[in-house]
Short mmCIF file of N, CA, C and O and ligand atoms in Angstrom, two decimals:
data_model
loop_
_atom_site.label_atom_id
_atom_site.label_comp_id
_atom_site.label_asym_id
_atom_site.label_seq_id
_atom_site.Cartn_x
_atom_site.Cartn_y
_atom_site.Cartn_z
N MET A 16 -48.69 54.86 -20.42
CA MET A 16 -47.20 54.24 -20.71
C MET A 16 -46.20 56.14 -20.81
O MET A 16 -45.54 56.08 -21.70
N LYS A 17 -45.64 56.15 -19.51
CA LYS A 17 -45.04 57.39 -19.39
C LYS A 17 -44.15 57.51 -19.11
O LYS A 17 -43.23 57.78 -20.14
N THR A 18 -43.59 56.31 -18.77
CA THR A 18 -41.94 55.90 -19.63
C THR A 18 -41.31 55.53 -20.44
O THR A 18 -41.10 56.14 -20.72
N PHE A 19 -42.42 55.22 -20.77
CA PHE A 19 -41.90 54.89 -23.11
C PHE A 19 -42.15 55.80 -23.92
O PHE A 19 -40.73 56.44 -24.91
N LEU A 20 -43.17 56.98 -23.31
CA LEU A 20 -43.60 58.06 -23.94
C LEU A 20 -41.94 59.05 -23.54
O LEU A 20 -40.77 59.56 -23.99
N LEU A 21 -41.53 59.33 -22.36
CA LEU A 21 -39.99 60.39 -21.98
C LEU A 21 -39.17 59.06 -22.23
O LEU A 21 -38.20 60.04 -23.16
N LEU A 22 -38.89 58.08 -22.48
CA LEU A 22 -37.87 57.32 -23.48
C LEU A 22 -37.88 58.10 -24.80
O LEU A 22 -36.59 57.80 -25.37
N SER A 23 -39.01 57.82 -25.17
CA SER A 23 -39.12 58.12 -27.20
C SER A 23 -38.83 59.68 -27.25
O SER A 23 -38.23 59.63 -27.70
N THR A 24 -39.05 60.22 -26.67
CA THR A 24 -38.21 61.51 -26.39
C THR A 24 -36.91 61.61 -25.78
O THR A 24 -36.08 62.21 -26.99
N LEU A 25 -36.62 61.02 -25.33
CA LEU A 25 -34.84 61.15 -25.32
C LEU A 25 -34.50 60.19 -26.66
O LEU A 25 -33.33 60.71 -26.71
N THR A 26 -35.00 59.37 -26.56
CA THR A 26 -33.85 58.31 -28.29
C THR A 26 -34.52 59.20 -29.10
O THR A 26 -33.14 60.17 -30.45
N ALA A 27 -35.57 60.32 -29.33
CA ALA A 27 -35.72 61.62 -30.29
C ALA A 27 -34.77 62.07 -30.42
O ALA A 27 -34.26 62.64 -31.25
N LEU A 28 -34.43 62.92 -29.29
CA LEU A 28 -33.29 63.48 -28.45
C LEU A 28 -32.25 63.46 -29.38
O LEU A 28 -32.11 64.50 -29.52
N PHE A 29 -32.15 62.52 -29.17
CA PHE A 29 -30.42 61.77 -28.51
C PHE A 29 -30.40 61.93 -30.36
O PHE A 29 -29.00 62.09 -31.05
N MET A 30 -31.41 60.75 -31.02
CA MET A 30 -30.64 61.05 -32.33
C MET A 30 -30.89 62.29 -32.97
O MET A 30 -29.70 62.65 -34.32
N ALA A 31 -31.12 62.99 -32.61
CA ALA A 31 -31.55 64.62 -33.29
C ALA A 31 -30.04 65.10 -33.03
O ALA A 31 -29.18 65.92 -34.65
N SER A 32 -29.26 64.93 -32.40
CA SER A 32 -28.09 65.74 -31.94
C SER A 32 -26.65 64.72 -31.78
O SER A 32 -25.95 65.19 -31.93
N ALA A 33 -27.28 63.76 -32.37
CA ALA A 33 -25.94 62.97 -32.21
C ALA A 33 -25.57 62.43 -33.78
O ALA A 33 -26.04 62.24 -34.92
N PRO A 34 -23.84 62.45 -33.69
CA PRO A 34 -23.53 62.67 -35.56
C PRO A 34 -23.42 61.09 -36.17
O PRO A 34 -24.14 60.06 -34.93
N VAL A 35 -23.57 61.14 -37.03
CA VAL A 35 -24.21 59.64 -37.46
C VAL A 35 -22.35 59.12 -37.05
O VAL A 35 -21.59 59.43 -37.89
N ALA A 36 -22.36 57.78 -36.91
CA ALA A 36 -21.20 56.99 -35.98
C ALA A 36 -21.12 56.50 -37.26
O ALA A 36 -21.57 55.58 -37.86
N SER A 37 -19.91 56.38 -37.59
CA SER A 37 -19.12 55.53 -38.43
C SER A 37 -19.07 53.87 -37.93
O SER A 37 -19.91 54.00 -36.98
N ALA A 38 -19.63 53.11 -39.23
CA ALA A 38 -19.99 51.89 -39.11
C ALA A 38 -18.69 51.20 -38.04
O ALA A 38 -19.50 50.03 -37.58
N ALA A 39 -17.96 51.26 -37.82
CA ALA A 39 -16.62 51.13 -36.79
C ALA A 39 -17.25 51.37 -35.13
O ALA A 39 -16.92 50.32 -34.58
N ASP A 40 -17.96 52.15 -35.25
CA ASP A 40 -18.79 52.22 -33.77
C ASP A 40 -19.91 52.05 -33.13
O ASP A 40 -20.74 52.79 -34.34
N PRO A 41 -20.00 51.45 -32.73
CA PRO A 41 -21.11 50.85 -32.41
C PRO A 41 -22.45 51.74 -31.55
O PRO A 41 -21.82 52.68 -30.90
N LYS A 42 -23.59 52.09 -31.98
CA LYS A 42 -24.55 53.11 -31.63
C LYS A 42 -24.74 53.01 -30.45
O LYS A 42 -24.82 51.66 -29.55
N PRO A 43 -24.29 53.60 -29.49
CA PRO A 43 -24.29 53.99 -27.64
C PRO A 43 -25.98 53.07 -27.62
O PRO A 43 -27.03 53.89 -27.98
N TYR A 44 -26.19 53.08 -26.71
CA TYR A 44 -26.73 52.29 -26.16
C TYR A 44 -27.72 53.40 -25.97
O TYR A 44 -27.84 54.35 -24.89
N PRO A 45 -29.08 53.96 -26.34
CA PRO A 45 -30.08 55.39 -25.74
C PRO A 45 -30.89 55.02 -24.45
O PRO A 45 -31.50 55.95 -23.66
N LEU A 46 -31.06 53.51 -24.53
CA LEU A 46 -31.40 53.78 -23.08
C LEU A 46 -31.54 53.54 -21.62
O LEU A 46 -29.78 53.33 -21.47
N LYS A 47 -31.95 53.49 -20.60
CA LYS A 47 -31.74 53.45 -19.23
C LYS A 47 -31.86 52.97 -18.12
O LYS A 47 -31.84 51.82 -17.46
N THR A 48 -33.16 51.68 -19.24
CA THR A 48 -33.33 50.35 -18.58
C THR A 48 -33.22 49.09 -19.10
O THR A 48 -32.36 49.22 -20.91
N CYS A 49 -32.98 48.08 -19.18
CA CYS A 49 -32.90 46.61 -19.81
C CYS A 49 -34.17 46.71 -20.62
O CYS A 49 -35.07 46.66 -20.39
N VAL A 50 -33.45 46.37 -22.19
CA VAL A 50 -34.43 46.68 -23.20
C VAL A 50 -35.85 45.38 -23.19
O VAL A 50 -36.45 45.02 -23.55
N VAL A 51 -34.86 44.13 -21.96
CA VAL A 51 -35.80 42.47 -22.17
C VAL A 51 -36.95 43.04 -20.80
O VAL A 51 -37.71 43.20 -21.42
N SER A 52 -36.63 43.40 -19.28
CA SER A 52 -36.91 43.49 -19.36
C SER A 52 -37.37 44.35 -17.99
O SER A 52 -38.25 44.52 -17.33
N ASP A 53 -36.59 45.55 -19.28
CA ASP A 53 -37.41 47.05 -18.48
C ASP A 53 -37.34 47.21 -17.42
O ASP A 53 -37.32 48.55 -16.17
N ASP A 54 -36.41 47.00 -16.77
CA ASP A 54 -36.23 47.10 -14.83
C ASP A 54 -34.30 48.34 -14.86
O ASP A 54 -33.84 48.59 -15.99
N GLU A 55 -34.69 49.28 -14.39
CA GLU A 55 -33.65 50.00 -14.83
C GLU A 55 -32.15 49.28 -14.34
O GLU A 55 -31.84 48.67 -13.77
N LEU A 56 -30.97 50.30 -15.39
CA LEU A 56 -30.40 49.18 -15.25
C LEU A 56 -29.32 49.56 -14.43
O LEU A 56 -29.48 51.12 -13.52
N GLY A 57 -28.43 48.32 -13.20
CA GLY A 57 -27.65 49.28 -12.46
C GLY A 57 -28.39 48.21 -11.29
O GLY A 57 -27.40 47.82 -10.42
N THR A 58 -29.32 48.51 -11.18
CA THR A 58 -30.51 47.72 -9.78
C THR A 58 -29.99 46.16 -9.29
O THR A 58 -29.95 46.01 -8.78
N MET A 59 -30.02 45.93 -10.32
CA MET A 59 -29.40 44.05 -10.24
C MET A 59 -28.29 43.75 -10.32
O MET A 59 -27.68 43.11 -10.39
N GLY A 60 -27.32 44.80 -10.50
CA GLY A 60 -25.47 45.25 -10.21
C GLY A 60 -25.08 45.72 -11.73
O GLY A 60 -25.65 45.88 -11.88
N LYS A 61 -23.77 45.08 -11.99
CA LYS A 61 -23.57 45.51 -13.34
C LYS A 61 -24.29 44.87 -14.56
O LYS A 61 -24.51 43.85 -14.65
N PRO A 62 -24.88 45.77 -15.41
CA PRO A 62 -25.04 45.59 -16.38
C PRO A 62 -24.70 45.15 -17.11
O PRO A 62 -23.46 45.13 -17.48
N TYR A 63 -25.42 44.03 -18.41
CA TYR A 63 -24.32 43.52 -19.48
C TYR A 63 -24.35 43.46 -20.58
O TYR A 63 -25.49 43.69 -20.84
N GLU A 64 -23.14 44.92 -21.21
CA GLU A 64 -22.97 45.23 -21.78
C GLU A 64 -22.52 43.99 -23.24
O GLU A 64 -21.38 43.30 -23.29
N PHE A 65 -23.27 44.34 -24.50
CA PHE A 65 -22.43 43.18 -25.91
C PHE A 65 -22.60 44.54 -26.84
O PHE A 65 -23.41 45.17 -26.81
N THR A 66 -22.36 44.12 -27.83
CA THR A 66 -22.77 44.53 -29.23
C THR A 66 -23.57 43.72 -30.25
O THR A 66 -23.20 42.59 -30.50
N HIS A 67 -24.29 44.25 -30.69
CA HIS A 67 -24.96 43.27 -31.79
C HIS A 67 -24.83 44.36 -32.84
O HIS A 67 -26.12 45.48 -33.16
N ASP A 68 -24.68 43.87 -34.53
CA ASP A 68 -25.20 44.62 -35.40
C ASP A 68 -24.59 46.01 -35.48
O ASP A 68 -24.76 47.08 -35.81
N GLY A 69 -23.44 46.20 -34.58
CA GLY A 69 -23.35 47.84 -34.54
C GLY A 69 -24.40 48.72 -33.42
O GLY A 69 -23.68 49.38 -33.30
N GLN A 70 -24.93 48.34 -32.71
CA GLN A 70 -25.82 48.67 -31.44
C GLN A 70 -25.56 48.48 -30.36
O GLN A 70 -24.97 46.92 -29.88
N GLN A 71 -24.37 49.31 -29.61
CA GLN A 71 -24.37 48.37 -28.32
C GLN A 71 -25.67 48.30 -27.31
O GLN A 71 -26.81 48.65 -27.51
N ILE A 72 -25.84 47.77 -26.50
CA ILE A 72 -26.86 46.44 -25.85
C ILE A 72 -26.56 46.94 -23.98
O ILE A 72 -25.93 46.26 -24.22
N LYS A 73 -27.68 46.55 -23.95
CA LYS A 73 -27.23 47.07 -21.47
C LYS A 73 -28.58 45.72 -22.01
O LYS A 73 -29.28 46.57 -21.68
N LEU A 74 -27.85 45.21 -20.69
CA LEU A 74 -28.95 44.16 -20.50
C LEU A 74 -29.40 44.37 -18.96
O LEU A 74 -27.76 44.62 -18.24
N CYS A 75 -30.55 44.60 -17.71
CA CYS A 75 -29.87 44.08 -17.03
C CYS A 75 -29.24 42.95 -16.21
O CYS A 75 -28.27 42.98 -15.17
N CYS A 76 -29.29 42.37 -17.03
CA CYS A 76 -28.61 40.77 -15.98
C CYS A 76 -28.33 40.12 -17.51
O CYS A 76 -29.20 39.97 -18.37
N LYS A 77 -26.80 38.70 -17.18
CA LYS A 77 -26.62 37.74 -18.30
C LYS A 77 -28.14 36.88 -18.68
O LYS A 77 -28.23 36.30 -20.39
N SER A 78 -28.66 36.92 -17.58
CA SER A 78 -30.40 35.92 -18.33
C SER A 78 -31.61 36.18 -19.00
O SER A 78 -32.19 36.13 -19.72
N CYS A 79 -31.49 38.06 -19.23
CA CYS A 79 -32.22 38.55 -20.06
C CYS A 79 -31.57 38.40 -21.88
O CYS A 79 -31.94 38.66 -22.50
N LEU A 80 -30.47 37.96 -22.04
CA LEU A 80 -28.95 37.76 -22.88
C LEU A 80 -29.66 36.20 -24.38
O LEU A 80 -30.10 36.85 -25.17
N LYS A 81 -31.06 35.63 -23.33
CA LYS A 81 -30.89 34.78 -23.57
C LYS A 81 -32.13 35.10 -24.05
O LYS A 81 -32.39 34.51 -25.66
N LYS A 82 -33.26 36.17 -23.85
CA LYS A 82 -34.17 36.44 -24.09
C LYS A 82 -33.80 37.10 -24.81
O LYS A 82 -34.66 37.54 -26.15
N PHE A 83 -33.33 37.91 -25.47
CA PHE A 83 -32.47 39.18 -26.21
C PHE A 83 -32.53 38.19 -27.80
O PHE A 83 -33.04 38.44 -29.06
N LYS A 84 -31.70 37.37 -27.17
CA LYS A 84 -30.94 36.26 -28.55
C LYS A 84 -32.10 35.66 -28.94
O LYS A 84 -31.81 35.43 -30.47
N ALA A 85 -33.13 34.71 -28.94
CA ALA A 85 -34.17 34.64 -29.12
C ALA A 85 -35.43 35.46 -29.98
O ALA A 85 -35.69 35.02 -31.13
N ASP A 86 -34.89 37.29 -29.88
CA ASP A 86 -35.71 37.58 -31.27
C ASP A 86 -35.67 38.85 -30.70
O ASP A 86 -36.34 40.07 -30.68
N PRO A 87 -33.92 38.93 -31.38
CA PRO A 87 -33.26 40.18 -31.16
C PRO A 87 -33.99 41.37 -32.10
O PRO A 87 -33.64 42.73 -31.65
N ALA A 88 -35.18 40.78 -33.21
CA ALA A 88 -34.97 42.03 -34.07
C ALA A 88 -36.11 43.14 -33.41
O ALA A 88 -36.11 43.94 -33.64
N LYS A 89 -36.56 42.27 -32.27
CA LYS A 89 -38.82 42.50 -31.31
C LYS A 89 -37.08 43.90 -30.50
O LYS A 89 -38.33 44.75 -30.64
N TYR A 90 -35.96 43.62 -29.59
CA TYR A 90 -36.21 44.25 -29.21
C TYR A 90 -34.55 45.50 -29.68
O TYR A 90 -34.91 46.41 -28.96
N LEU A 91 -34.36 45.14 -30.77
CA LEU A 91 -34.14 46.24 -31.51
C LEU A 91 -34.36 47.17 -31.85
O LEU A 91 -34.58 48.35 -31.62
N SER A 92 -36.17 46.96 -32.17
CA SER A 92 -37.15 48.04 -32.77
C SER A 92 -37.65 48.68 -31.71
O SER A 92 -37.60 50.01 -31.86
N LYS A 93 -37.44 47.61 -30.34
CA LYS A 93 -37.54 48.37 -29.25
C LYS A 93 -36.59 49.67 -28.87
O LYS A 93 -37.00 50.81 -28.95
N ILE A 94 -35.33 49.48 -28.79
CA ILE A 94 -34.27 50.39 -29.16
C ILE A 94 -34.64 52.02 -29.79
O ILE A 94 -33.86 52.93 -29.77
N LYS A 95 -34.63 51.12 -31.48
CA LYS A 95 -35.15 52.36 -32.07
C LYS A 95 -36.16 52.93 -32.38
O LYS A 95 -36.53 54.18 -32.76
N GLY A 96 -37.15 52.77 -31.25
CA GLY A 96 -38.32 53.40 -31.01
C GLY A 96 -38.79 53.88 -31.79
O GLY A 96 -39.65 54.35 -31.64
N SER A 97 -39.16 52.49 -33.09
CA SER A 97 -40.18 52.74 -34.38
C SER A 97 -41.32 52.65 -33.91
O SER A 97 -41.90 51.69 -32.95
ZN1 ZN B 23 -31.79 40.98 -16.69
#
């Protein structure tokens, strides 16, 4: 899982360097891939962006939104890299 390691490293770097965001600002999406499908963003057209609980989310396409909504906690934990 080389990609996962890389993403974890990037997330860790991001967490270390980013100032604590205020509640009003959504946390920027830390991944370069769709959190649902793991496809690289932009390869399927314009990424679908939205904010969930103050966390910006980007998906490769709108059909991934359905899967995200079905189990947001699972995908959020993926973003947080825990
Ligand atoms: Zn998708």
